[in-house]
Amino acid sequence: MLHDGKLEGKGTLYDKETGDFYCGGFSSQKKEGFGMVWFGSSSKQPRIFELDLDFEYSTTIDDEAFEDSVRPLAFKGEFKADIINGEGIMLLKNGDILLS
């Protein structure tokens, strides 16, 4: 919903440039509260190691292959000021699911 020209409350947002699709809460045009984002193929997805999530992940494959295999496809959980923050579930390209 728009309030003073900004997204507020619950709604959906599709970014044509990145292909990202978000459904959830908004505050002052930013993702806020509970929501789900599906990352598009041109998305600037967060690298999972740059996120402040509490999980452990280990592998024996090389760094480049590992980076691609763990590319996030979707996240369902908490957002604060447009950033993944708090508890949630992340689905990775390789099919793994991370809980935070």
PDB file of C-alpha atoms in Angstrom:
ATOM      1  CA  MET A   1       0.000   0.000   0.000  1.00  0.00           C
ATOM      2  CA  LEU A   2       1.247   3.517  -0.739  1.00  0.00           C
ATOM      3  CA  HIS A   3       1.341   6.181   1.961  1.00  0.00           C
ATOM      4  CA  ASP A   4       2.697   9.611   0.992  1.00  0.00           C
ATOM      5  CA  GLY A   5       4.140   8.003  -2.146  1.00  0.00           C
ATOM      6  CA  LYS A   6       6.056   5.321  -0.207  1.00  0.00           C
ATOM      7  CA  LEU A   7       5.341   1.630   0.288  1.00  0.00           C
ATOM      8  CA  GLU A   8       3.913   1.042   3.781  1.00  0.00           C
ATOM      9  CA  GLY A   9       2.332  -2.005   5.392  1.00  0.00           C
ATOM     10  CA  LYS A  10       2.009  -5.287   3.496  1.00  0.00           C
ATOM     11  CA  GLY A  11       2.456  -5.649  -0.224  1.00  0.00           C
ATOM     12  CA  THR A  12       4.491  -7.015  -3.116  1.00  0.00           C
ATOM     13  CA  LEU A  13       7.340  -5.554  -5.122  1.00  0.00           C
ATOM     14  CA  TYR A  14       8.876  -6.780  -8.378  1.00  0.00           C
ATOM     15  CA  ASP A  15      12.226  -5.353  -9.503  1.00  0.00           C
ATOM     16  CA  LYS A  16      12.334  -5.533 -13.334  1.00  0.00           C
ATOM     17  CA  GLU A  17      16.077  -4.830 -13.377  1.00  0.00           C
ATOM     18  CA  THR A  18      17.127  -7.721 -11.114  1.00  0.00           C
ATOM     19  CA  GLY A  19      14.130 -10.034 -11.305  1.00  0.00           C
ATOM     20  CA  ASP A  20      13.759  -9.987  -7.512  1.00  0.00           C
ATOM     21  CA  PHE A  21      10.233 -10.498  -6.200  1.00  0.00           C
ATOM     22  CA  TYR A  22       9.341  -9.597  -2.606  1.00  0.00           C
ATOM     23  CA  CYS A  23       6.127 -10.157  -0.709  1.00  0.00           C
ATOM     24  CA  GLY A  24       5.831  -8.916   2.861  1.00  0.00           C
ATOM     25  CA  GLY A  25       6.051  -5.897   5.101  1.00  0.00           C
ATOM     26  CA  PHE A  26       7.271  -2.420   4.169  1.00  0.00           C
ATOM     27  CA  SER A  27       8.144   0.710   6.109  1.00  0.00           C
ATOM     28  CA  SER A  28       9.238   3.928   4.383  1.00  0.00           C
ATOM     29  CA  GLN A  29       9.728   2.098   1.056  1.00  0.00           C
ATOM     30  CA  LYS A  30      12.023  -0.553   2.629  1.00  0.00           C
ATOM     31  CA  LYS A  31      11.472  -4.228   3.420  1.00  0.00           C
ATOM     32  CA  GLU A  32      10.531  -4.417   7.104  1.00  0.00           C
ATOM     33  CA  GLY A  33       9.226  -7.189   9.343  1.00  0.00           C
ATOM     34  CA  PHE A  34       8.255 -10.585   7.956  1.00  0.00           C
ATOM     35  CA  GLY A  35       8.501 -11.289   4.242  1.00  0.00           C
ATOM     36  CA  MET A  36       9.804 -13.508   1.480  1.00  0.00           C
ATOM     37  CA  VAL A  37      12.121 -12.614  -1.377  1.00  0.00           C
ATOM     38  CA  TRP A  38      12.833 -14.681  -4.490  1.00  0.00           C
ATOM     39  CA  PHE A  39      16.140 -13.579  -5.988  1.00  0.00           C
ATOM     40  CA  GLY A  40      16.110 -13.046  -9.761  1.00  0.00           C
ATOM     41  CA  SER A  41      18.852 -14.186 -12.120  1.00  0.00           C
ATOM     42  CA  SER A  42      20.290 -10.657 -12.336  1.00  0.00           C
ATOM     43  CA  SER A  43      19.963 -10.038  -8.630  1.00  0.00           C
ATOM     44  CA  LYS A  44      22.758  -8.707  -6.491  1.00  0.00           C
ATOM     45  CA  GLN A  45      22.023 -11.360  -3.908  1.00  0.00           C
ATOM     46  CA  PRO A  46      23.882 -11.203  -0.654  1.00  0.00           C
ATOM     47  CA  ARG A  47      26.718 -13.665  -0.358  1.00  0.00           C
ATOM     48  CA  ILE A  48      25.732 -15.917   2.506  1.00  0.00           C
ATOM     49  CA  PHE A  49      28.970 -15.230   4.375  1.00  0.00           C
ATOM     50  CA  GLU A  50      28.257 -11.475   4.328  1.00  0.00           C
ATOM     51  CA  LEU A  51      24.967 -11.952   6.138  1.00  0.00           C
ATOM     52  CA  ASP A  52      24.799 -11.712   9.905  1.00  0.00           C
ATOM     53  CA  LEU A  53      23.084 -15.071  10.291  1.00  0.00           C
ATOM     54  CA  ASP A  54      23.859 -17.680  12.910  1.00  0.00           C
ATOM     55  CA  PHE A  55      24.657 -20.863  11.000  1.00  0.00           C
ATOM     56  CA  GLU A  56      27.636 -23.018  10.104  1.00  0.00           C
ATOM     57  CA  TYR A  57      28.418 -24.291   6.619  1.00  0.00           C
ATOM     58  CA  SER A  58      31.402 -26.335   5.506  1.00  0.00           C
ATOM     59  CA  THR A  59      32.449 -27.955   2.243  1.00  0.00           C
ATOM     60  CA  THR A  60      35.427 -29.512   0.492  1.00  0.00           C
ATOM     61  CA  ILE A  61      34.778 -28.142  -3.032  1.00  0.00           C
ATOM     62  CA  ASP A  62      36.790 -25.239  -4.468  1.00  0.00           C
ATOM     63  CA  ASP A  63      35.812 -21.657  -3.602  1.00  0.00           C
ATOM     64  CA  GLU A  64      34.376 -20.616  -6.999  1.00  0.00           C
ATOM     65  CA  ALA A  65      32.192 -23.712  -7.390  1.00  0.00           C
ATOM     66  CA  PHE A  66      31.134 -23.375  -3.772  1.00  0.00           C
ATOM     67  CA  GLU A  67      30.188 -19.697  -4.242  1.00  0.00           C
ATOM     68  CA  ASP A  68      27.900 -20.590  -7.169  1.00  0.00           C
ATOM     69  CA  SER A  69      26.407 -23.674  -5.490  1.00  0.00           C
ATOM     70  CA  VAL A  70      25.392 -21.729  -2.401  1.00  0.00           C
ATOM     71  CA  ARG A  71      23.887 -18.751  -4.249  1.00  0.00           C
ATOM     72  CA  PRO A  72      20.666 -17.847  -2.447  1.00  0.00           C
ATOM     73  CA  LEU A  73      17.458 -18.440  -4.426  1.00  0.00           C
ATOM     74  CA  ALA A  74      14.953 -17.337  -1.787  1.00  0.00           C
ATOM     75  CA  PHE A  75      14.681 -16.141   1.794  1.00  0.00           C
ATOM     76  CA  LYS A  76      11.656 -16.216   4.080  1.00  0.00           C
ATOM     77  CA  GLY A  77      11.950 -14.440   7.401  1.00  0.00           C
ATOM     78  CA  GLU A  78      12.676 -11.145   9.070  1.00  0.00           C
ATOM     79  CA  PHE A  79      13.859  -7.942   7.387  1.00  0.00           C
ATOM     80  CA  LYS A  80      14.939  -4.635   8.876  1.00  0.00           C
ATOM     81  CA  ALA A  81      15.533  -1.518   6.752  1.00  0.00           C
ATOM     82  CA  ASP A  82      15.742  -3.582   3.513  1.00  0.00           C
ATOM     83  CA  ILE A  83      18.262  -6.070   4.967  1.00  0.00           C
ATOM     84  CA  ILE A  84      17.797  -9.722   5.977  1.00  0.00           C
ATOM     85  CA  ASN A  85      17.861  -9.599   9.755  1.00  0.00           C
ATOM     86  CA  GLY A  86      16.866 -12.135  12.399  1.00  0.00           C
ATOM     87  CA  GLU A  87      15.244 -15.524  12.053  1.00  0.00           C
ATOM     88  CA  GLY A  88      14.505 -17.058   8.699  1.00  0.00           C
ATOM     89  CA  ILE A  89      14.961 -19.818   6.162  1.00  0.00           C
ATOM     90  CA  MET A  90      17.201 -19.487   3.104  1.00  0.00           C
ATOM     91  CA  LEU A  91      17.002 -21.795   0.086  1.00  0.00           C
ATOM     92  CA  LEU A  92      20.283 -22.188  -1.797  1.00  0.00           C
ATOM     93  CA  LYS A  93      20.859 -23.087  -5.459  1.00  0.00           C
ATOM     94  CA  ASN A  94      22.255 -26.481  -4.500  1.00  0.00           C
ATOM     95  CA  GLY A  95      18.988 -27.333  -2.694  1.00  0.00           C
ATOM     96  CA  ASP A  96      20.305 -26.844   0.817  1.00  0.00           C
ATOM     97  CA  ILE A  97      18.154 -25.011   3.321  1.00  0.00           C
ATOM     98  CA  LEU A  98      19.697 -22.815   6.010  1.00  0.00           C
ATOM     99  CA  LEU A  99      17.865 -21.949   9.209  1.00  0.00           C
ATOM    100  CA  SER A 100      18.876 -18.924  11.229  1.00  0.00           C
TER     101      SER A 100
END
